[in-house]
Short mmCIF file of C-alpha atoms in Angstrom, two decimals:
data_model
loop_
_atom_site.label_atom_id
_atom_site.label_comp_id
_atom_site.label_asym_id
_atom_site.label_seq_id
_atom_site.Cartn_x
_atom_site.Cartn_y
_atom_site.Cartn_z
CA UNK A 565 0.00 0.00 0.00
CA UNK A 566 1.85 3.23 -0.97
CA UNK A 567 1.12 6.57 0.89
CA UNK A 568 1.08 9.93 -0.26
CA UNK A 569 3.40 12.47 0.82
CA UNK A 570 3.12 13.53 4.15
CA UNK A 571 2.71 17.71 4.90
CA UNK A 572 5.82 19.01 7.60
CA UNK A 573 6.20 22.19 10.04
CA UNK A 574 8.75 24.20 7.80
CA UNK A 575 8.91 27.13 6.13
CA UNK A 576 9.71 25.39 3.10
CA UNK A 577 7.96 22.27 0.98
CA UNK A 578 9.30 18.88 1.69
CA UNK A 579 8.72 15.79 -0.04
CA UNK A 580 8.90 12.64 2.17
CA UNK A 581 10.02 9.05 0.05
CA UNK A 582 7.46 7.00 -0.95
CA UNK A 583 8.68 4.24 1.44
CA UNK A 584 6.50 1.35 0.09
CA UNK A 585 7.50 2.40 -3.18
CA UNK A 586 11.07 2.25 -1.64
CA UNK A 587 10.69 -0.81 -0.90
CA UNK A 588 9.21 -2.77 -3.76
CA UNK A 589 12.35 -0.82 -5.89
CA UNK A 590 15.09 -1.78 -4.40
CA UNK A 591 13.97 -5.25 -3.40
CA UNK A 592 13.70 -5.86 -6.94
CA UNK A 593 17.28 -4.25 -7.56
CA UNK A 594 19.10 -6.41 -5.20
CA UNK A 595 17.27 -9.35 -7.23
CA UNK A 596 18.09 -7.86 -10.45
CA UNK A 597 22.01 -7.92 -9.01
CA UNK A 598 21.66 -11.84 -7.98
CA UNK A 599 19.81 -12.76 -11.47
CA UNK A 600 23.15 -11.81 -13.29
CA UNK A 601 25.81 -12.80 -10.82
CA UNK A 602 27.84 -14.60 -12.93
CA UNK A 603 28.32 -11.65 -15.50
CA UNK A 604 28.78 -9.37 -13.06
CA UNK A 605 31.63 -11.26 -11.17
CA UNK A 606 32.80 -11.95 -14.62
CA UNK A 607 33.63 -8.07 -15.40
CA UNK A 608 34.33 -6.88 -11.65
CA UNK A 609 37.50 -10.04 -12.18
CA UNK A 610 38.84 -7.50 -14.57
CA UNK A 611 40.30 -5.27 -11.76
CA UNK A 612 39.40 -7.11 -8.47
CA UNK A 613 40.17 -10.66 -7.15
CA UNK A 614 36.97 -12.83 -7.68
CA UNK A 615 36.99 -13.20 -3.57
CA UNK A 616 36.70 -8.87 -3.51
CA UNK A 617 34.72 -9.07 -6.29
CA UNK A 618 31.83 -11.46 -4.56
CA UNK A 619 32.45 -10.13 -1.62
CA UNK A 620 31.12 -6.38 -3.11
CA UNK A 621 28.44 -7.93 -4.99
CA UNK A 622 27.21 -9.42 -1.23
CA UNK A 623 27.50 -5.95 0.41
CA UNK A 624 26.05 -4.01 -2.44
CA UNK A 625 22.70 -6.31 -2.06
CA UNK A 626 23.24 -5.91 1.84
CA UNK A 627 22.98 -2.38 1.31
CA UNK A 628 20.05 -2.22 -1.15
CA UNK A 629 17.92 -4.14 1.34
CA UNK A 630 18.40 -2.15 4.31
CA UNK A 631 17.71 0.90 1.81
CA UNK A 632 14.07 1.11 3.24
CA UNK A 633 15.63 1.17 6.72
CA UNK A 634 18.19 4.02 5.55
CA UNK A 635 15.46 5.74 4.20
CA UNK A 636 12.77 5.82 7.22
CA UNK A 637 15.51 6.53 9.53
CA UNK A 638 16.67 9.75 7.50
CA UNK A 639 13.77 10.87 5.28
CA UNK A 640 15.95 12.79 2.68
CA UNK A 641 14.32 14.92 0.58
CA UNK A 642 13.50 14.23 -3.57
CA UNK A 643 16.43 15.84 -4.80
CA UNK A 644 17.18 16.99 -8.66
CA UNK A 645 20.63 15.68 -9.33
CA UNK A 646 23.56 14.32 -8.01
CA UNK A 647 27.11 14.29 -9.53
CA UNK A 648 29.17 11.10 -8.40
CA UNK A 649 32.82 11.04 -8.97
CA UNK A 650 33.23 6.69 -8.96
CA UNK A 651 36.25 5.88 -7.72
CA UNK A 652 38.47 3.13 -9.49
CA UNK A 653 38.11 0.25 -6.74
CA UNK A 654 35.23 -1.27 -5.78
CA UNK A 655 33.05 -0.26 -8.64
CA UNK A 656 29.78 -2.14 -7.77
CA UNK A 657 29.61 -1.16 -4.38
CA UNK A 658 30.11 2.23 -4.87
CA UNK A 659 27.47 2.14 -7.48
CA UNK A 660 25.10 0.89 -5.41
CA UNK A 661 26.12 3.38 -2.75
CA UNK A 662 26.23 6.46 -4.83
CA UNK A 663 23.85 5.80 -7.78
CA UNK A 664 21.00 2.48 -7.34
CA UNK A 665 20.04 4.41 -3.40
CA UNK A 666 20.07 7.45 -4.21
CA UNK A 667 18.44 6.59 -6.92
CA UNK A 668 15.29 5.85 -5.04
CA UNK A 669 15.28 9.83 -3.83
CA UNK A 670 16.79 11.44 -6.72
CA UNK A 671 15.32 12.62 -10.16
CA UNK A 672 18.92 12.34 -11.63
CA UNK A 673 22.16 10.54 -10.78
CA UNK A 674 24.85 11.32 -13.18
CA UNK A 675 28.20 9.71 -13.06
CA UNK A 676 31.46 9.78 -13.92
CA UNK A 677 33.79 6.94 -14.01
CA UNK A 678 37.79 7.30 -13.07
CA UNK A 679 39.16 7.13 -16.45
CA UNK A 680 41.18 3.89 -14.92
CA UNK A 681 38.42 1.09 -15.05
CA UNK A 682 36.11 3.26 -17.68
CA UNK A 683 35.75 0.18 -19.74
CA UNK A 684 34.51 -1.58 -16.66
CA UNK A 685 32.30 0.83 -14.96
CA UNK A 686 30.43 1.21 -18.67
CA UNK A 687 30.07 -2.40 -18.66
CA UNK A 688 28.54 -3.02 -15.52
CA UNK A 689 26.21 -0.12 -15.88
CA UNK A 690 24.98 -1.34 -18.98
CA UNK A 691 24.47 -5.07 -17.55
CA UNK A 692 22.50 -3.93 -14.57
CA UNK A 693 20.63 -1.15 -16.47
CA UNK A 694 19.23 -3.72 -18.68
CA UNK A 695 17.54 -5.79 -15.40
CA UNK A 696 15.89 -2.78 -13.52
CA UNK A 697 13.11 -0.95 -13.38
CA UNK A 698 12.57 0.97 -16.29
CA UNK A 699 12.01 4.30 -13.58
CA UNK A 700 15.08 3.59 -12.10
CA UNK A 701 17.23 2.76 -14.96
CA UNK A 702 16.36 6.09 -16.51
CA UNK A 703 17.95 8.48 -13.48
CA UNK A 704 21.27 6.62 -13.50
CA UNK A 705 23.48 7.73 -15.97
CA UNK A 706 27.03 7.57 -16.70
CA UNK A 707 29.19 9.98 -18.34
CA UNK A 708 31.89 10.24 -20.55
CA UNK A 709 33.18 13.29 -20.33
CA UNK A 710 36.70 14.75 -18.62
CA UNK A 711 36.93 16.40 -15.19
CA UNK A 712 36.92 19.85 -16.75
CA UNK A 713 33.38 19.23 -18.59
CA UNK A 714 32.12 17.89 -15.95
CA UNK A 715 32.52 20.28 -13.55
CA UNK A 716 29.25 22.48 -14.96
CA UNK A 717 27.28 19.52 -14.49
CA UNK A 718 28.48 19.23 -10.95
CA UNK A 719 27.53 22.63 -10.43
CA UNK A 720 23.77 22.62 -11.12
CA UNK A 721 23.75 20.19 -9.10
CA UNK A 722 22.17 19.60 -5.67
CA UNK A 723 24.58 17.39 -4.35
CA UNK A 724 28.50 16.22 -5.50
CA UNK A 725 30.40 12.90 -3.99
CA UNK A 726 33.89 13.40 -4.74
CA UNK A 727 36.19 10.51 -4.10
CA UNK A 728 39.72 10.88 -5.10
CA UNK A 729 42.83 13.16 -3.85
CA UNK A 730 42.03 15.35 -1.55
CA UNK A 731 44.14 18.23 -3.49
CA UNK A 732 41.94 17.21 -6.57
CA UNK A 733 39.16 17.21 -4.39
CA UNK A 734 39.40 21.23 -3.41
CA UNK A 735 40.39 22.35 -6.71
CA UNK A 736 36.87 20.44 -8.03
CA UNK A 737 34.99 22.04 -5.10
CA UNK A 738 36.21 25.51 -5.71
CA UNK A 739 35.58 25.30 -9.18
CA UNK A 740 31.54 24.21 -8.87
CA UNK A 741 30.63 27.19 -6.33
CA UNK A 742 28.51 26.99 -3.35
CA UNK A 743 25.08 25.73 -4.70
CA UNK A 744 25.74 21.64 -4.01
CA UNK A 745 26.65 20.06 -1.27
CA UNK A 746 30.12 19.27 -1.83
CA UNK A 747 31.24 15.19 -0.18
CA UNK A 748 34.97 14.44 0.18
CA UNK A 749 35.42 10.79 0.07
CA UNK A 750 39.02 10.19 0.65
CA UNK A 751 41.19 7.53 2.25
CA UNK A 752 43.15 7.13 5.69
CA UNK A 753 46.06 5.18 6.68
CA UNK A 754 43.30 2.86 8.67
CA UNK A 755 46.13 1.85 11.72
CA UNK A 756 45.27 -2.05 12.86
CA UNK A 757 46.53 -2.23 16.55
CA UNK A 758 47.31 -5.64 18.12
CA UNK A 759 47.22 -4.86 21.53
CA UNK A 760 48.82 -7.42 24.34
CA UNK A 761 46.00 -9.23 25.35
CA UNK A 762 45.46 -10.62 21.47
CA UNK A 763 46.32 -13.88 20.44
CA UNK A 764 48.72 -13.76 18.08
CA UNK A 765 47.38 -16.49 15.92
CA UNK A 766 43.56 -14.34 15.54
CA UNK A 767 45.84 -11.06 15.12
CA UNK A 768 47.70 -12.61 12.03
CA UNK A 769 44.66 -13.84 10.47
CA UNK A 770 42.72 -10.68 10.82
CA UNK A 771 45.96 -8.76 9.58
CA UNK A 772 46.26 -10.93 6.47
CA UNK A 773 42.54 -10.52 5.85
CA UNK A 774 42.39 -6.68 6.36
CA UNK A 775 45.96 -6.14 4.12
CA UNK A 776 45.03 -8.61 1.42
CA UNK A 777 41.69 -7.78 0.48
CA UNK A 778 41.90 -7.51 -3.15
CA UNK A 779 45.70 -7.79 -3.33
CA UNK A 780 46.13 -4.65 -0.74
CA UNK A 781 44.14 -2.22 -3.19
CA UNK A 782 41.25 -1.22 -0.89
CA UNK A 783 41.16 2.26 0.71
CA UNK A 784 40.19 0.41 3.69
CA UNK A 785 42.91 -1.85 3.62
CA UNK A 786 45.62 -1.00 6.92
CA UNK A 787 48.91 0.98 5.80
CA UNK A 788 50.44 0.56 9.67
CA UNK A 789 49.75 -2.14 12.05
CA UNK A 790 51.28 -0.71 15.46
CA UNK A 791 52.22 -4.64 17.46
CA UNK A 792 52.72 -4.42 21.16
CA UNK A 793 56.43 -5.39 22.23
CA UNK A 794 54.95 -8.74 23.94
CA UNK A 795 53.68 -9.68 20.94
CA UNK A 796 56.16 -8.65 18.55
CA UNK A 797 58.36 -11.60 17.91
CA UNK A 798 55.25 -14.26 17.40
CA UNK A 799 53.53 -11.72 15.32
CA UNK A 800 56.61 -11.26 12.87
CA UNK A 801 57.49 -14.47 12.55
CA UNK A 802 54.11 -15.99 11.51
CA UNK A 803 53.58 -13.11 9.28
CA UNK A 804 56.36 -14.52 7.26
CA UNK A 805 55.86 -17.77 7.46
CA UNK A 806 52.39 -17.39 6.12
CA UNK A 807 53.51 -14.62 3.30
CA UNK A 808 55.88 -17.03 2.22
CA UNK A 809 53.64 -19.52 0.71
CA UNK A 810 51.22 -17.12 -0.75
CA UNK A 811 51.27 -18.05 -4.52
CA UNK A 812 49.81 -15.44 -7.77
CA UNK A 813 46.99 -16.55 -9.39
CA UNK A 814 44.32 -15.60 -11.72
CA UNK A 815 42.27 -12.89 -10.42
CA UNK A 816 39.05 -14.96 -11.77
CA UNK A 817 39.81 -18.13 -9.49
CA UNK A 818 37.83 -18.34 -6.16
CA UNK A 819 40.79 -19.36 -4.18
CA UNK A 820 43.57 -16.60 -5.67
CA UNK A 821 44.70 -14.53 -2.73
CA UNK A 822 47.61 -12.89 -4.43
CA UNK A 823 47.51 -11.00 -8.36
CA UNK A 824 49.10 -8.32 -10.06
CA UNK A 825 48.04 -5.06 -9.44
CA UNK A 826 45.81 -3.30 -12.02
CA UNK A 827 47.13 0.24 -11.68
CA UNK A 828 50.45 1.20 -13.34
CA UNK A 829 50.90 3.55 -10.02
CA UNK A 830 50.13 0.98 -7.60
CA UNK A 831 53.19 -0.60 -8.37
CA UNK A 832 55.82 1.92 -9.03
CA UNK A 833 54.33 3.87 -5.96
CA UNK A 834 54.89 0.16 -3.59
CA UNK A 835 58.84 0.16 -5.22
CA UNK A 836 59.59 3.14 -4.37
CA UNK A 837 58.33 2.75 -0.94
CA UNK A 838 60.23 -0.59 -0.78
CA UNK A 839 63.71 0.96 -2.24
CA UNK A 840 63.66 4.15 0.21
CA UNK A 841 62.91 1.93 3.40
CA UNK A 842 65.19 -1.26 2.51
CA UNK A 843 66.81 -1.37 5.66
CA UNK A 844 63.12 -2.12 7.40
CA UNK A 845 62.24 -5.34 5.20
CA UNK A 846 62.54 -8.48 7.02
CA UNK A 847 60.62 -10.32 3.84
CA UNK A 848 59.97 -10.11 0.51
CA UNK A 849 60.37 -6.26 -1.59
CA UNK A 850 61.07 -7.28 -4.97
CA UNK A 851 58.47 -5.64 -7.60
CA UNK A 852 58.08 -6.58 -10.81
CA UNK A 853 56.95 -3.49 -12.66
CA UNK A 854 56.39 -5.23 -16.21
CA UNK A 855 54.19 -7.77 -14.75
CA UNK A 856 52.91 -5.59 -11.72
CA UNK A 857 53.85 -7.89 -9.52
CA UNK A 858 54.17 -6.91 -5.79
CA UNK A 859 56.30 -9.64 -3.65
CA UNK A 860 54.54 -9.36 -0.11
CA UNK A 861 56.63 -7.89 2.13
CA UNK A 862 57.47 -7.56 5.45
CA UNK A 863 58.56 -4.32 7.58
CA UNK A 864 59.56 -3.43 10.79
CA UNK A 865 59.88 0.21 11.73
CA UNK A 866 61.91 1.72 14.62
CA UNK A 867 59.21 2.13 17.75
CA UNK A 868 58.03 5.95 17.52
CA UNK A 869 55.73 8.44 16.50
CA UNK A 870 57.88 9.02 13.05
CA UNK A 871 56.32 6.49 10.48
CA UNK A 872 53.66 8.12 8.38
CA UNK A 873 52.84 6.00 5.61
CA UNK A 874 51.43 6.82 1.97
CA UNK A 875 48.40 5.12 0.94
CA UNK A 876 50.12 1.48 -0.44
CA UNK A 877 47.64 0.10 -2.55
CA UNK A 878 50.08 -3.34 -2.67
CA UNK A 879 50.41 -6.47 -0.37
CA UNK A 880 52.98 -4.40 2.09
CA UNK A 881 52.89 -4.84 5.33
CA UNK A 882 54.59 -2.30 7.85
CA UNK A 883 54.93 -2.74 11.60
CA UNK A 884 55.28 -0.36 14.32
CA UNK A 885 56.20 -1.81 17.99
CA UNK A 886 54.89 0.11 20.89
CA UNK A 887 54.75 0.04 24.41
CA UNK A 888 52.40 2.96 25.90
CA UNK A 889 49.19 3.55 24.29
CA UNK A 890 49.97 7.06 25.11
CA UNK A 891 52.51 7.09 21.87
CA UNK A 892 49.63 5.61 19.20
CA UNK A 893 48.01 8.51 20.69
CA UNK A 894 50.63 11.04 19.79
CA UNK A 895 50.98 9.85 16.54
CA UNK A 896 46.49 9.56 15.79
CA UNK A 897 47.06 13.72 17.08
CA UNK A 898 50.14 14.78 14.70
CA UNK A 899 48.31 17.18 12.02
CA UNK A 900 48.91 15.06 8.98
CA UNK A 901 47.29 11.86 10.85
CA UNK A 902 44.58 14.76 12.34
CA UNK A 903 43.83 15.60 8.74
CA UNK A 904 43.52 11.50 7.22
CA UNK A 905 42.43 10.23 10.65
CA UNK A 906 39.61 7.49 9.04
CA UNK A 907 39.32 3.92 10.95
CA UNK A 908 41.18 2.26 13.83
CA UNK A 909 41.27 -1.15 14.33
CA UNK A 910 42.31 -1.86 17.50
CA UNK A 911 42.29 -5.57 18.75
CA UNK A 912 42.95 -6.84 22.66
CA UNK A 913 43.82 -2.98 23.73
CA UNK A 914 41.43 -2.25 26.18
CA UNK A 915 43.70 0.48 27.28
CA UNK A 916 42.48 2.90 24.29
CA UNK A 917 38.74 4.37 25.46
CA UNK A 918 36.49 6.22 24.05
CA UNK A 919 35.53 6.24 20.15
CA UNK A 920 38.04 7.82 18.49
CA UNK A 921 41.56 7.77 18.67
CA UNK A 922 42.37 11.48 16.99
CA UNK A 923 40.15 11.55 14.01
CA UNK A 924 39.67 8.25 13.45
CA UNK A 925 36.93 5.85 14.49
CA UNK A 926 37.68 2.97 16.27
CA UNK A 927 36.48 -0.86 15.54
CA UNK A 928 37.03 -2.08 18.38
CA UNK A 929 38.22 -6.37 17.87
CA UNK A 930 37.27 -6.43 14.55
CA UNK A 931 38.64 -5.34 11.58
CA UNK A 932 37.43 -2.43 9.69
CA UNK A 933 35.91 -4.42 6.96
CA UNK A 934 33.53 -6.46 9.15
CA UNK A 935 31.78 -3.07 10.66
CA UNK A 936 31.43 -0.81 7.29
CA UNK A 937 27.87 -0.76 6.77
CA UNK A 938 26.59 0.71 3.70
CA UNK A 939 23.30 2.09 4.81
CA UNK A 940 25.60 3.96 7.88
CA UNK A 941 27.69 7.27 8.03
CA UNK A 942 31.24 5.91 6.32
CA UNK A 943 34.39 7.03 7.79
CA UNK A 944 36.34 9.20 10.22
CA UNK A 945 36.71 12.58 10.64
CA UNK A 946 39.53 13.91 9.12
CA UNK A 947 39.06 16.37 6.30
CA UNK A 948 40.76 14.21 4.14
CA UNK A 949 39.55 10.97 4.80
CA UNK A 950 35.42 12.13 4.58
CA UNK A 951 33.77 15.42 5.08
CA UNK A 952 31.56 17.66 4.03
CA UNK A 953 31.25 21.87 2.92
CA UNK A 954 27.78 23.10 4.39
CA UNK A 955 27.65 26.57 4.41
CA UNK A 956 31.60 27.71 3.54
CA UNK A 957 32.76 25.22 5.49
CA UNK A 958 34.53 21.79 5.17
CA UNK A 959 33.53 19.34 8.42
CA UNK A 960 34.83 16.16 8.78
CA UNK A 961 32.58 13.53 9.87
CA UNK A 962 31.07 10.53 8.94
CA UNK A 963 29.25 11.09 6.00
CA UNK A 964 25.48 9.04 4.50
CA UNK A 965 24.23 10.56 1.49
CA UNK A 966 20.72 10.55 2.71
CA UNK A 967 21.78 11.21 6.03
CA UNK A 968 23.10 14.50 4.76
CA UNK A 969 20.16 15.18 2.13
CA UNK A 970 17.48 14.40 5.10
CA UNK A 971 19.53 17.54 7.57
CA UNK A 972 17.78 20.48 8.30
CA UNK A 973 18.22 22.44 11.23
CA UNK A 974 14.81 23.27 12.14
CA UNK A 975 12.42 20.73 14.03
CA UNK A 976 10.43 18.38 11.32
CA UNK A 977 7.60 16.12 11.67
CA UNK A 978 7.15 12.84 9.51
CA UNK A 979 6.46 9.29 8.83
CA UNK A 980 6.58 7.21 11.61
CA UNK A 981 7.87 4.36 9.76
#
């Protein structure tokens, strides 16, 4: 049964979703996913490991059937257009995220693809396009144009998701004025902290898990794992004993851990890192740029607040020891960490309270791909890692499209349900 739209004490007209109509759509989109899975895992193998690649096609229905929820919970407003910058990793996900949802609340989703996996992000558009709703098929399009043409498009705009540098990201939000709301989806170092009261055999596995999702080329994958001195040795020595018998595979087998990296970048970026710290590899570091082959490796960095990593999108694995929780707490409150502070994984430290550790939000014994929820705010709040401009200014938060689209400041009345 649908019901009509539902009158609210502002000054302004609002439009609440049609929540049954909600409903019945994106039920029938998370079907219309499943009823071509084998296509779709087909072209996501082109850039992600088939494991990644299922593994997004699970969260992306995950997230289109709590979309109802989402929706209820937030009540965002029918909104004109969005402008969606797609990132080059995890393709399906983020279209579901950032084009099949908002979909349901928004006249127009227009998208552009990184020019990266173009080829890809065309194809899987035009396979799912083909099994929706007619309704919903017609708001989603994708775009290809460059970043310069489609910056006018951005601006008439209600909304823009920008993922990407966040240099880029400020140079694209300056150029579309103040009309959208401008989203900063960046990336964080995302520390994992093996604190003493871990075993060391769950630690590893969780480690290996979080660091080798899709060959290391996740944004949520951890660029530091800081390893409490008791549990240094047993960490580092059956982190090498399992890298060592990690074989490359096809990134279409079910099994294949290990592949080459997609990206050019990924790999020059991980030997370069390699060369200038080879005094800290205890495994591994050879790269194979012709073949984009990353050797997993092993590193062990001085105890301190020093070690600032780049964003490795590569099996690489760097340690920090530490002692006093008061040091990972220096280092979460140095600006450049303040600025990309995202996730924290911190496992058997019950020493570290609260919920953040600087800006960055912390999972507490569990890794940082078990609690992202794609119908919750995503990320920390660093600037750089997710925020937001609302009126002339850039706040870092957690960000939910229609978490964002559904804030007012006044006091609203609405659906129950």
């Amino acid at each position: 049964m649908s019901h009509p739209s539902m009158p609210v004490l502002e000054s302004f007209t609002r439009t609440w979703p049609n929540l049954e109509a909600a409903h019945e759509m994106a039920m029938r989109t998370a079907t219309a996913l499943l009823s071509c899975r084998d296509e779709l895992l087909s072209l996501l193998t082109r850039v992600a490991t088939y494991s990644s690649a299922r593994d997004e096609l699970l969260r992306s229905v995950g997230a289109l059937t709590g979309a109802p929820w989402e929706l209820a919970r937030n009540c965002p407003p029918q909104l004109s257009r969005l402008s969606i910058f797609l990132p080059s990793n995890n393709i399906l996900y983020s279209y579901a995220l950032f084009g099949l949802i908002p979909g349901l609340y928004c006249d127009e989703v227009v998208i552009r693809p990184s020019a990266r996996i173009r080829d890809t992000a065309h194809a899987v558009h035009k396979l799912i396009s083909s099994r929706l709703d007619p309704d919903l098929a017609r708001r989603i399009k994708l775009v290809d144009v460059s970043r310069r043409q489609f910056k006018p498009i951005c601006t008439e705009s209600d909304a823009v998701v920008f993922t990407g540098r966040p240099s880029t990201a400020l140079d694209v939000m300056k150029s579309v004025g103040d009309r959208p709301l401008f989203f900063v989806m960046g990336s964080g170092p995302n520390p994992l902290i093996v604190g003493p009261r871990t075993d060391p055999g769950a630690a590893c596995r969780a480690i290996l898990r979080a660091r080798l999702y899709n060959s290391g080329q996740d944004c949520l994958c951890p660029d530091v794992i800081f390893v409490h001195r008791l549990r240094l040795d047993a960490i580092v020595e059956q982190l090498r004993a399992e890298l060592s018998v990690l074989t490359v595979g096809a990134r279409s087998w079910p099994d294949t851990v290990l592949t080459p990296l997609v990206y050019d970048g990924a790999a020059q970026g991980a030997a370069a890192f390699l060369t200038e710290n080879a005094d800290h590899v205890v495994s591994g570091g050879e790269v194979d740029l012709e073949r984009l082959l990353v050797e997993p490796s092993l590193l062990v960095f001085p105890e301190g607040v020093d070690f600032h990593p780049p964003e490795l999108f590569a099996p690489v694995f760097c340690i920090v020891p530490y002692e006093d929780p008061e040091m990972l707490r220096e280092w979460a409150h140095s600006p450049q960490e303040l600025e990309r502070g995202m996730y924290v994984c911190a496992l058997g430290e019950p020493r570290l309270t609260g919920e953040t550790l600087g800006t960055g939000v912390i999972s507490r014994n569990a890794t940082t791909l078990d609690a992202e929820n794609g119908n919750q705010p995503f990320g920390g709040y660093g600037v750089h890692a997710s925020s937001i401009r609302r009126d002339g200014r850039l706040i870092g938060r957690p960000l939910l499209l229609s978490a964002e689209a559904g804030l007012r400041q006044s006091v609203i009345t609405g659906p129950l349900r």
